[in-house]
Coordinates of C-alpha atoms and ligand atoms in Angstrom, one line a residue:
Chain A
X1 CA 0.2 -15.8 17.0
X2 CA -3.2 -15.0 18.5
X3 CA -5.1 -18.1 19.3
X4 CA -8.7 -18.1 20.5
X5 CA -7.4 -19.3 23.9
X6 CA -4.9 -16.4 24.1
X7 CA -7.6 -14.0 23.0
X8 CA -10.0 -15.1 25.8
X9 CA -7.4 -14.9 28.5
X10 CA -8.7 -11.5 29.8
X11 CA -12.2 -12.7 29.9
X12 CA -11.2 -15.9 31.5
X13 CA -9.4 -14.1 34.3
X14 CA -12.4 -11.9 34.9
X15 CA -14.7 -14.9 34.9
X16 CA -12.5 -16.4 37.5
X17 CA -11.8 -20.0 36.5
X18 CA -11.4 -22.8 34.1
X19 CA -15.1 -23.5 34.1
X20 CA -15.7 -20.2 32.4
X21 CA -12.9 -20.9 30.0
X22 CA -14.6 -24.0 28.8
X23 CA -18.0 -22.2 28.4
X24 CA -17.2 -18.7 27.3
X25 CA -19.7 -16.2 26.0
X26 CA -20.5 -17.4 22.5
X27 CA -20.0 -13.9 21.1
X28 CA -16.6 -12.1 21.5
X29 CA -18.6 -8.9 21.1
X30 CA -20.2 -9.3 24.5
X31 CA -17.4 -9.3 27.1
X32 CA -18.1 -10.8 30.5
X33 CA -17.6 -7.5 32.3
X34 CA -20.2 -5.8 30.1
X35 CA -17.9 -3.0 28.6
X36 CA -18.2 -2.1 25.0
X37 CA -15.1 -3.2 23.1
X38 CA -13.3 -1.2 20.5
X39 CA -11.9 -3.7 17.9
X40 CA -8.5 -3.1 16.3
X41 CA -5.8 -5.0 14.5
X42 CA -2.1 -4.9 14.8
X43 CA 0.0 -6.0 11.9
X44 CA 3.4 -7.1 13.1
X45 CA 5.3 -6.7 9.9
X46 CA 8.4 -8.4 11.3
X47 CA 6.5 -11.6 11.1
X48 CA 4.7 -11.2 7.8
X49 CA 6.2 -13.3 5.0
X50 CA 3.7 -12.2 2.3
X51 CA 2.3 -15.7 1.8
X52 CA -1.3 -14.4 1.1
X53 CA -2.8 -17.0 3.3
X54 CA -4.9 -14.2 4.9
X55 CA -6.0 -13.1 1.4
X56 CA -7.3 -16.6 0.6
X57 CA -8.8 -17.2 4.0
X58 CA -10.8 -14.0 3.8
X59 CA -12.0 -14.8 0.3
X60 CA -13.1 -18.3 1.4
X61 CA -14.7 -17.2 4.7
X62 CA -16.6 -14.3 3.2
X63 CA -17.3 -15.6 -0.3
X64 CA -15.5 -12.7 -1.9
X65 CA -16.0 -12.5 -5.6
X66 CA -13.1 -14.0 -7.6
X67 CA -10.7 -11.2 -8.4
X68 CA -11.9 -8.9 -5.7
X69 CA -10.3 -8.6 -2.3
X70 CA -11.3 -7.4 1.2
X71 CA -7.7 -7.8 2.2
X72 CA -4.5 -8.5 0.4
X73 CA -0.8 -8.2 1.0
X74 CA 1.0 -5.9 -1.4
X75 CA 4.7 -6.7 -1.6
X76 CA 7.2 -4.0 -2.4
X77 CA 10.9 -4.2 -3.1
X78 CA 12.6 -1.4 -1.3
X79 CA 16.2 -0.2 -1.2
X80 CA 18.1 -0.5 2.0
X81 CA 21.7 -0.1 3.0
X82 CA 22.0 -3.8 2.5
X83 CA 20.5 -3.7 -1.0
X84 CA 16.9 -4.3 -2.1
X85 CA 14.7 -6.2 0.3
X86 CA 11.0 -7.2 0.1
X87 CA 8.6 -5.3 2.3
X88 CA 5.1 -6.7 3.0
X89 CA 2.2 -4.4 3.7
X90 CA -1.1 -6.2 4.5
X91 CA -3.9 -3.9 3.6
X92 CA -7.6 -3.9 4.6
X93 CA -10.3 -1.6 5.9
X94 CA -8.9 0.3 8.9
X95 CA -12.3 0.6 10.6
X96 CA -11.4 4.2 11.0
X97 CA -12.4 6.2 14.0
X98 CA -13.3 9.1 11.6
X99 CA -14.3 7.2 8.5
X100 CA -14.9 9.4 5.4
X101 CA -16.8 6.5 3.8
X102 CA -19.8 6.9 6.1
X103 CA -21.0 10.5 5.8
X104 CA -21.0 10.4 2.0
X105 CA -23.5 7.5 1.8
X106 CA -26.8 8.9 0.5
X107 CA -28.9 6.1 2.0
X108 CA -27.2 5.5 5.3
X109 CA -26.3 2.0 4.2
X110 CA -22.8 2.2 5.6
X111 CA -22.5 2.6 9.4
X112 CA -20.3 2.0 12.4
X113 CA -21.2 -0.3 15.2
X114 CA -20.7 0.7 18.8
X115 CA -17.6 -1.5 18.9
X116 CA -16.1 0.3 16.0
X117 CA -16.7 -2.0 13.1
X118 CA -17.6 -0.3 9.8
X119 CA -20.3 -2.3 8.0
X120 CA -22.5 -2.0 4.9
X121 CA -26.2 -2.9 5.1
X122 CA -26.4 -5.0 1.9
X123 CA -30.2 -4.7 1.8
X124 CA -30.1 -0.9 1.7
X125 CA -27.0 -0.1 -0.4
X126 CA -27.9 1.2 -3.9
X127 CA -24.4 0.6 -5.3
X128 CA -23.7 4.2 -6.0
X129 CA -20.0 3.7 -5.3
X130 CA -19.6 7.0 -3.5
X131 CA -18.1 5.4 -0.4
X132 CA -15.6 3.5 -2.7
X133 CA -14.5 6.9 -4.0
X134 CA -14.2 8.4 -0.5
X135 CA -12.1 5.7 1.2
X136 CA -8.5 6.8 1.0
X137 CA -7.3 3.2 1.5
X138 CA -9.1 1.6 -1.4
X139 CA -10.6 -0.8 1.1
X140 CA -14.0 -1.0 -0.6
X141 CA -15.2 -2.3 -3.9
X142 CA -18.5 -2.9 -5.5
X143 CA -19.4 -6.6 -5.5
X144 CA -20.1 -8.1 -8.9
X145 CA -22.8 -10.4 -7.6
X146 CA -24.7 -8.2 -5.2
X147 CA -24.1 -4.8 -6.9
X148 CA -23.4 -3.4 -3.4
X149 CA -20.4 -2.0 -1.6
X150 CA -18.2 -4.7 -0.1
X151 CA -15.4 -4.5 2.5
X152 CA -13.7 -6.1 5.5
X153 CA -16.1 -6.6 8.4
X154 CA -13.5 -7.9 10.9
X155 CA -15.5 -11.1 10.2
X156 CA -18.3 -9.9 12.4
X157 CA -20.2 -13.2 11.8
X158 CA -17.2 -15.1 13.3
X159 CA -16.9 -12.7 16.3
X160 CA -20.6 -13.3 17.0
X161 CA -19.9 -17.0 17.0
X162 CA -16.9 -16.6 19.3
X163 CA -14.3 -16.9 16.6
X164 CA -11.5 -14.7 15.5
X165 CA -11.4 -13.1 12.0
X166 CA -10.4 -15.6 9.4
X167 CA -7.2 -13.7 8.4
X168 CA -6.0 -13.7 12.0
X169 CA -6.8 -17.3 12.6
X170 CA -5.0 -18.4 9.4
X171 CA -1.9 -16.2 9.6
X172 CA 1.0 -18.6 9.7
X173 CA 3.5 -16.1 11.1
X174 CA 1.1 -14.7 13.7
X175 CA 1.6 -11.3 12.1
X176 CA -2.1 -10.3 12.4
X177 CA -3.3 -9.7 16.0
X178 CA -6.9 -8.8 16.7
X179 CA -8.5 -7.6 19.8
X180 CA -10.1 -5.0 22.0
X181 CA -8.1 -1.8 22.6
X182 CA -10.4 -0.9 25.5
X183 CA -9.2 -4.0 27.3
X184 CA -5.7 -3.2 28.7
X185 CA -5.0 -7.0 29.0
X186 CA -5.7 -7.8 25.4
X187 CA -2.9 -8.8 23.1
X188 CA -3.4 -5.7 20.9
X189 CA -3.3 -3.4 23.9
X190 CA -0.1 -5.0 25.0
X191 CA 1.5 -4.7 21.6
X192 CA 0.4 -1.1 21.3
X193 CA 1.9 -0.4 24.7
X194 CA 5.2 -2.1 24.0
X195 CA 5.9 -1.1 20.4
X196 CA 6.2 2.0 18.3
X197 CA 3.3 1.5 15.9
X198 CA 2.1 3.4 12.9
X199 CA -1.1 3.9 10.9
X200 CA -1.4 4.3 7.2
X201 CA -1.9 7.8 5.8
X202 CA -2.2 9.7 9.1
X203 CA -2.5 12.9 7.1
X204 CA -6.0 11.8 5.9
X205 CA -7.3 12.4 9.4
X206 CA -9.2 9.1 9.5
X207 CA -7.7 7.7 12.7
X208 CA -7.3 4.2 11.4
X209 CA -7.6 1.3 13.8
X210 CA -5.2 -1.0 12.1
X211 CA -1.7 -0.5 13.5
X212 CA 1.6 -1.6 12.0
X213 CA 4.8 -2.6 13.8
X214 CA 7.9 -2.2 11.8
X215 CA 6.3 -0.1 9.0
X216 CA 9.0 1.5 6.8
X217 CA 8.6 5.3 6.7
X218 CA 8.4 5.1 2.9
X219 CA 5.3 3.0 3.0
X220 CA 3.2 5.1 5.4
X221 CA 1.7 7.5 2.9
X222 CA 1.9 7.6 -0.9
X223 CA 4.4 5.0 -2.0
X224 CA 6.8 6.1 -4.6
X225 CA 7.2 3.2 -6.9
X226 CA 8.8 2.6 -10.2
X227 CA 7.6 0.3 -12.9
X228 CA 6.8 -3.0 -11.3
X229 CA 3.9 -5.4 -11.2
X230 CA 1.3 -2.7 -11.8
X231 CA 3.1 -1.4 -14.8
X232 CA 3.4 -4.9 -16.2
X233 CA -0.3 -5.5 -15.5
X234 CA -1.3 -2.2 -17.2
X235 CA 0.8 -3.2 -20.2
X236 CA -1.0 -6.5 -20.4
X237 CA -4.5 -4.9 -20.9
X238 CA -7.8 -6.1 -19.6
X239 CA -7.9 -9.4 -17.6
X240 CA -8.7 -12.3 -20.0
X241 CA -11.4 -13.7 -17.7
X242 CA -13.5 -10.6 -17.3
X243 CA -16.0 -11.6 -19.9
X244 CA -16.4 -15.0 -18.3
X245 CA -17.3 -13.3 -15.0
X246 CA -19.7 -10.9 -16.5
X247 CA -21.5 -13.6 -18.4
X248 CA -21.6 -15.8 -15.3
Chain B
X1 CA 12.3 6.1 -5.9
X2 CA 11.2 4.0 -2.9
X3 CA 11.1 0.7 -4.7
X4 CA 9.0 -1.4 -7.0
X5 CA 5.7 -3.2 -6.4
X6 CA 5.9 -7.0 -6.8
X7 CA 2.2 -7.8 -6.5
X8 CA -0.8 -6.1 -8.2
X9 CA -4.5 -6.6 -7.9
X10 CA -7.1 -5.5 -10.4
X11 CA -9.9 -3.1 -9.3
X12 CA -12.9 -1.8 -11.2
X13 CA -13.9 1.8 -11.6
X14 CA -16.8 2.5 -9.2
X15 CA -18.2 5.2 -11.5
X16 CA -18.6 3.9 -15.1
X17 CA -19.0 5.8 -18.4
X18 CA -22.7 6.3 -17.5
X19 CA -21.5 8.8 -14.8
X20 CA -19.6 10.8 -17.5
X21 CA -22.8 10.9 -19.6
X22 CA -24.9 12.0 -16.6
X23 CA -22.6 14.8 -15.6
X24 CA -22.5 16.0 -19.2
X25 CA -26.3 15.9 -19.8
X26 CA -27.3 17.4 -16.4
X27 CA -24.8 20.2 -16.7
X28 CA -25.9 21.1 -20.2
X29 CA -29.6 20.9 -19.1
X30 CA -29.1 23.3 -16.2
X31 CA -27.1 25.7 -18.4
X32 CA -29.8 25.6 -21.1
X33 CA -32.4 26.3 -18.5
X34 CA -30.4 29.3 -17.2
X35 CA -30.0 30.5 -20.7
X36 CA -33.8 30.2 -21.3
X37 CA -34.5 32.3 -18.2
X38 CA -31.8 34.9 -19.2
X39 CA -33.2 35.1 -22.8
X40 CA -36.7 35.5 -21.5
X41 CA -35.7 38.4 -19.3
X42 CA -33.6 40.1 -22.0
X43 CA -35.5 39.1 -25.2
X44 CA -38.9 37.8 -24.3
X45 CA -40.7 34.5 -24.1
X46 CA -40.5 33.7 -27.8
X47 CA -36.7 34.1 -28.0
X48 CA -36.3 31.9 -24.9
X49 CA -38.5 29.1 -26.2
X50 CA -35.7 27.1 -28.1
X51 CA -33.5 27.1 -25.0
X52 CA -36.4 26.0 -22.8
X53 CA -37.2 23.1 -25.1
X54 CA -33.5 22.1 -25.1
X55 CA -33.5 22.2 -21.3
X56 CA -36.6 20.1 -21.2
X57 CA -35.1 17.5 -23.5
X58 CA -31.9 17.2 -21.6
X59 CA -33.6 17.3 -18.2
X60 CA -35.8 14.5 -19.2
X61 CA -32.8 12.5 -20.4
X62 CA -30.5 13.0 -17.4
X63 CA -32.0 10.5 -14.9
X64 CA -31.4 7.5 -17.2
X65 CA -27.6 7.6 -17.1
X66 CA -27.7 8.4 -13.4
X67 CA -29.8 5.4 -12.6
X68 CA -27.8 3.2 -15.0
X69 CA -24.6 4.0 -13.1
X70 CA -26.1 2.7 -9.9
X71 CA -25.2 -1.0 -9.4
X72 CA -28.6 -1.5 -7.8
X73 CA -30.8 0.8 -9.8
X74 CA -34.1 -0.8 -8.7
X75 CA -33.4 0.4 -5.2
X76 CA -33.4 4.1 -6.1
X77 CA -36.4 4.8 -3.8
X78 CA -34.0 4.2 -0.9
X79 CA -32.7 7.7 -1.5
X80 CA -36.1 9.0 -0.3
X81 CA -36.8 6.6 2.6
X82 CA -34.5 8.3 5.0
X83 CA -32.5 11.5 5.6
X84 CA -28.7 11.6 5.0
X85 CA -28.0 15.3 5.1
X86 CA -24.2 14.7 5.4
X87 CA -24.2 13.3 1.9
X88 CA -24.0 15.7 -1.0
X89 CA -25.4 12.9 -3.2
X90 CA -28.5 12.7 -1.0
X91 CA -29.1 16.4 -1.6
X92 CA -28.7 15.8 -5.3
X93 CA -31.3 13.0 -5.1
X94 CA -33.8 15.8 -4.2
X95 CA -32.5 18.6 -6.4
X96 CA -32.5 16.5 -9.6
X97 CA -36.2 15.6 -9.6
X98 CA -37.0 19.1 -8.5
X99 CA -35.1 20.5 -11.5
X100 CA -36.6 18.0 -13.9
X101 CA -40.1 18.5 -12.7
X102 CA -40.0 22.3 -12.7
X103 CA -38.3 22.4 -16.1
X104 CA -40.9 20.1 -17.7
X105 CA -43.8 22.0 -16.1
X106 CA -42.3 25.4 -17.0
X107 CA -42.0 24.1 -20.6
X108 CA -45.7 22.9 -20.5
X109 CA -46.8 26.2 -19.1
X110 CA -44.9 28.0 -21.9
X111 CA -46.2 25.7 -24.6
X112 CA -49.8 26.1 -23.6
X113 CA -49.6 29.8 -22.8
X114 CA -51.6 29.2 -19.7
X115 CA -50.9 29.4 -16.0
X116 CA -48.9 32.6 -16.2
X117 CA -48.6 33.0 -12.4
X118 CA -47.7 29.4 -11.9
X119 CA -45.2 29.6 -14.8
X120 CA -43.3 32.3 -13.1
X121 CA -43.0 30.2 -9.9
X122 CA -42.0 27.2 -12.0
X123 CA -39.3 29.1 -13.8
X124 CA -38.1 30.4 -10.4
X125 CA -38.0 26.8 -9.1
X126 CA -36.2 25.7 -12.3
X127 CA -33.5 28.3 -11.8
X128 CA -33.1 27.7 -8.1
X129 CA -33.0 23.9 -8.4
X130 CA -30.8 24.2 -11.4
X131 CA -28.2 26.2 -9.5
X132 CA -28.5 23.7 -6.7
X133 CA -27.8 20.9 -9.2
X134 CA -24.7 22.7 -10.5
X135 CA -23.5 23.2 -6.9
X136 CA -24.1 19.6 -5.9
X137 CA -22.5 18.0 -9.0
X138 CA -19.4 20.1 -8.5
X139 CA -19.5 19.7 -4.7
X140 CA -20.1 15.9 -4.8
X141 CA -16.8 15.4 -6.5
X142 CA -14.8 18.2 -5.0
X143 CA -15.3 17.1 -1.4
X144 CA -13.8 13.6 -2.0
X145 CA -10.4 14.2 -0.3
X146 CA -9.3 10.7 -1.5
X147 CA -9.4 11.9 -5.1
X148 CA -6.8 14.7 -5.3
X149 CA -7.7 15.5 -8.9
X150 CA -11.2 16.4 -7.9
X151 CA -10.4 17.7 -4.4
X152 CA -9.1 21.1 -5.3
X153 CA -10.4 24.5 -6.2
X154 CA -9.8 24.2 -9.9
X155 CA -11.8 21.1 -10.8
X156 CA -15.2 22.3 -9.7
X157 CA -14.7 25.6 -11.4
X158 CA -13.8 24.0 -14.8
X159 CA -16.5 21.5 -14.4
X160 CA -19.1 24.3 -14.0
X161 CA -17.7 26.5 -16.7
X162 CA -17.7 23.6 -19.2
X163 CA -21.3 22.8 -18.2
X164 CA -22.3 26.4 -19.0
X165 CA -20.5 26.3 -22.3
X166 CA -22.0 22.9 -23.3
X167 CA -25.6 24.1 -22.4
X168 CA -25.2 27.3 -24.5
X169 CA -23.7 25.0 -27.2
X170 CA -26.6 22.6 -27.1
X171 CA -29.1 25.5 -27.6
X172 CA -27.0 26.8 -30.5
X173 CA -27.0 23.3 -32.1
X174 CA -30.8 23.2 -31.9
X175 CA -31.0 26.6 -33.5
X176 CA -32.1 30.0 -32.2
X177 CA -34.2 32.0 -34.7
X178 CA -33.9 35.2 -32.7
X179 CA -30.7 36.8 -34.0
X180 CA -30.0 38.9 -31.0
X181 CA -30.7 35.9 -28.7
X182 CA -28.3 33.8 -30.8
X183 CA -25.7 36.5 -30.4
X184 CA -26.1 36.6 -26.7
X185 CA -25.8 32.8 -26.5
X186 CA -22.6 32.9 -28.6
X187 CA -21.2 35.5 -26.2
X188 CA -22.2 33.3 -23.2
X189 CA -20.5 30.3 -24.9
X190 CA -17.4 32.2 -25.7
X191 CA -17.2 33.7 -22.1
X192 CA -17.7 30.3 -20.3
X193 CA -15.4 28.3 -22.7
X194 CA -12.7 31.1 -22.5
X195 CA -13.0 31.3 -18.7
X196 CA -12.8 27.5 -18.6
X197 CA -9.6 27.6 -20.6
X198 CA -8.0 30.1 -18.3
X199 CA -9.2 28.2 -15.2
X200 CA -7.9 24.9 -16.6
X201 CA -4.5 26.5 -17.3
X202 CA -4.3 28.2 -13.9
X203 CA -5.3 25.1 -12.1
X204 CA -2.8 22.8 -13.7
X205 CA 0.1 25.1 -14.4
X206 CA 0.0 27.0 -11.2
X207 CA 0.4 23.9 -9.1
X208 CA 3.3 21.6 -10.2
X209 CA 1.9 18.8 -8.0
X210 CA -1.5 19.0 -9.7
X211 CA 0.1 19.0 -13.1
X212 CA 2.2 16.0 -12.2
X213 CA -0.8 14.2 -10.9
X214 CA -2.9 15.1 -13.9
X215 CA -0.2 14.0 -16.4
X216 CA 0.3 10.7 -14.5
X217 CA -3.0 9.3 -15.8
X218 CA -4.0 11.8 -18.5
X219 CA -1.5 12.1 -21.4
X220 CA -0.7 15.7 -22.6
X221 CA -2.5 14.9 -25.8
X222 CA -5.8 14.4 -23.8
X223 CA -5.5 17.6 -21.9
X224 CA -4.3 19.5 -25.0
X225 CA -7.4 18.1 -26.8
X226 CA -9.7 19.4 -24.1
X227 CA -8.0 22.8 -24.1
X228 CA -7.6 23.3 -27.8
X229 CA -10.6 21.6 -29.4
X230 CA -13.0 21.6 -26.4
X231 CA -12.4 25.1 -25.1
X232 CA -10.4 27.4 -27.3
X233 CA -12.0 26.4 -30.6
X234 CA -15.6 26.9 -29.5
X235 CA -14.7 30.2 -27.9
X236 CA -13.1 31.4 -31.1
X237 CA -15.9 30.1 -33.3
X238 CA -18.5 31.7 -31.1
X239 CA -16.6 35.0 -31.0
X240 CA -15.6 35.4 -34.6
X241 CA -17.8 33.0 -36.6
X242 CA -20.7 34.3 -38.6
X243 CA -24.0 32.6 -39.3
X244 CA -26.0 29.7 -38.0
X245 CA -23.5 27.1 -39.3
X246 CA -20.5 28.4 -37.4
X247 CA -22.7 28.8 -34.3
X248 CA -23.7 25.1 -34.6
X249 CA -20.0 24.2 -35.0
X250 CA -19.2 26.2 -31.9
X251 CA -22.0 24.4 -30.1
X252 CA -20.7 21.0 -31.1
X253 CA -17.2 21.8 -30.1
X254 CA -18.4 23.1 -26.7
X255 CA -20.4 19.9 -26.0
X256 CA -17.4 17.9 -27.1
X257 CA -15.1 19.9 -24.8
X258 CA -17.4 19.2 -21.8
X259 CA -17.5 15.5 -22.7
X260 CA -13.8 15.2 -23.1
X261 CA -13.1 17.1 -19.9
X262 CA -15.4 14.8 -17.9
X263 CA -14.1 11.7 -19.6
X264 CA -10.5 12.7 -18.9
X265 CA -11.1 13.7 -15.2
X266 CA -13.4 10.9 -14.3
X267 CA -11.3 8.2 -15.8
X268 CA -8.0 9.9 -14.9
X269 CA -8.9 10.4 -11.2
X270 CA -10.3 6.9 -10.8
X271 CA -7.3 5.3 -12.5
X272 CA -5.1 6.6 -9.8
X273 CA -4.5 3.9 -7.3
X274 CA -4.4 5.3 -3.7
X275 CA -2.4 2.2 -2.5
X276 CA -0.1 2.1 -5.5
X277 CA -0.6 -1.6 -6.1
X278 CA -4.1 -1.7 -7.6
X279 CA -4.5 -1.6 -11.3
X280 CA -7.4 0.2 -12.7
X281 CA -7.9 -0.2 -16.5
X282 CA -9.7 2.8 -17.9
X283 CA -12.6 1.9 -20.2
X284 CA -11.7 2.2 -23.9
X285 CA -14.0 4.0 -26.3
X286 CA -14.9 0.7 -28.0
X287 CA -15.7 -1.1 -24.7
X288 CA -19.2 -2.4 -24.3
X289 CA -19.7 -0.2 -21.2
X290 CA -18.7 2.9 -23.1
X291 CA -20.8 2.1 -26.1
X292 CA -23.8 1.2 -23.9
X293 CA -23.6 4.5 -22.1
X294 CA -23.2 6.5 -25.3
X295 CA -26.0 4.8 -27.3
X296 CA -28.2 4.6 -24.2
X297 CA -27.8 8.3 -23.5
X298 CA -28.1 9.4 -27.1
X299 CA -31.2 7.2 -27.5
X300 CA -32.8 8.7 -24.4
X301 CA -32.1 12.2 -25.7
X302 CA -33.8 11.3 -29.0
X303 CA -36.8 9.9 -27.2
X304 CA -37.0 13.0 -25.0
X305 CA -36.8 15.2 -28.1
X306 CA -39.8 13.3 -29.6
X307 CA -41.8 13.6 -26.4
X308 CA -41.1 17.3 -26.1
X309 CA -42.0 17.7 -29.8
X310 CA -45.3 15.8 -29.2
X311 CA -45.9 18.2 -26.3
X312 CA -45.4 21.2 -28.5
X313 CA -47.3 20.0 -31.6
X314 CA -50.2 18.0 -30.1
X315 CA -50.6 18.3 -26.4
X316 CA -50.1 22.0 -26.0
X317 CA -52.6 23.0 -28.7
X318 CA -55.1 20.6 -27.2
X319 CA -54.7 22.2 -23.8
X320 CA -54.9 25.6 -25.3
X321 CA -58.3 24.6 -26.8
X322 CA -59.5 23.5 -23.3
X323 CA -62.7 24.9 -21.8
X324 CA -61.1 27.8 -20.0
X325 CA -59.0 28.8 -23.0
X326 CA -60.3 31.8 -24.7
X327 CA -59.5 33.1 -28.2
X328 CA -56.4 34.9 -26.9
X329 CA -54.9 31.6 -25.7
X330 CA -55.3 30.2 -29.2
X331 CA -53.3 33.0 -30.7
X332 CA -50.5 32.8 -28.0
Ligands
LIG1 S1 -10.5 2.2 5.7 FE1 -11.9 3.1 4.2 S2 -13.7 1.7 4.2 FE2 -12.5 1.3 6.1 S3 -13.4 2.7 7.6 FE3 -11.6 3.7 6.8 S4 -12.5 5.0 5.1 FE4 -14.0 3.5 5.6
LIG2 S1 -22.2 2.1 -2.5 FE1 -23.7 1.6 -1.0 S2 -22.7 1.9 1.0 FE2 -21.5 2.9 -0.6 S3 -22.2 5.1 -0.5 FE3 -23.4 4.0 -2.1 S4 -25.2 3.3 -1.1 FE4 -23.8 3.8 0.5

């Protein structure tokens, strides 16, 4: 599990002592050596138990509208030689290196920061939904309250305050690891060096920056599923509380 | 089979029924404008007048459903405060007002019989921006790689052909007194609807993956409906029907076909989850969102028709009687 102390180890070493560890730079986005980070996340699926703590922590931290998600953990039941087993697949914005959501925006409201975080300027977005259509990972939605595009920000407000993303901080199994892939000493760099990692939908050419350890081949791209939760959900019809939300 | 999904989350459609209405109205508006210009060249200004009036009504109506589909419509000026040339939608934000403005001004010039030189430039602008609008509406959807039902060669072709058929159909519904002009429009309708039918068949039948994808969220009955009632029927009525009534029926069927195609493809494509665990519930015909877009768009078309009629009956004669207008202008 990444703790803030583990995360800062690299910076501490470079700052040269415990004094610096006690008074680190308030923003994780401004490393002591002045380099520009490239943020990424590693999902260690061997450790994910599908508890949805990250889903809830994200919603709480970012005030995500009830019923919408910036991240969630789909759970599949897949066949193996030992019979059916559950497979967790935490999903979120991949903060892609080649994000198709950005060039389609007609008002330049969606953009990528120098450290790789894909963000939406909520004051500029007209809520046209074009970026929602363009994201191959369904990582965006239109927020009911603001009428603008909403998505994972890697909790940029927390990074600026020297904290880790809420989902990482809360993950009980330590399955979510966040860090700077330009720092060879970071936890993510070490995991990427030591493990065979995969990205989702590599054929989309988006170069995602969320990496998975232990991702089953059958979950990498289009997942072939038979009637499960989605089919049940579809059969149930519209959510009963939709009207309540729209009236609120 | 890989397995089954044990968790599902609900997601909303990003483009609501207003988008279907916009794509229908703007496609028909451009097609009517192209028909007006073709009839003017082939049959003269008087024969082209009904088509130009229909184009003006539809062009005036189109921005309403477009704005209504934005979730922050009051911010529409943001489209013009910066340049986003990589976005097809940004180009559309310039092409649409250019088309609306040139169509309305060309209609005004035609109604008053004045500004002959400017009228030619305006009609040229109307045709140019109209072709741009057809290109952007087809391109905007076709470039979205994440939506395989749009991102292929067949969808933009059928979208454009149904737009052409619906525009010719809208003019036939309004009525074309010039018989030769009406015949030309019927031929245009039959040609575009027939070509649309062939393109739809080739697109879906030639590619098993596409057919599987289409059938996953669009029942055969929906696609059959588009093909039979929306494309084959208007083509046959336009080809073999006689008289104004059958021309109007052909027109209604062509407009219905364009609407049904857009509805099927916009809801079908958006209902397809790209992560296989999200549930998208397509809007039903009786949903408030659907009814709002239908009544809103129909109301706007009615209002635009009144405005264009006022232009024709009151404003244009007043302008013709203006100080520069001579006796010839009165007779025009
Ligand atoms: S995952 Fe989707 S929203 Fe996130 S950067 Fe990639 S394309 Fe954009
Ligand atoms: S919804 Fe907002 S961020 Fe997305 S493309 Fe439209 S204006 Fe840009």
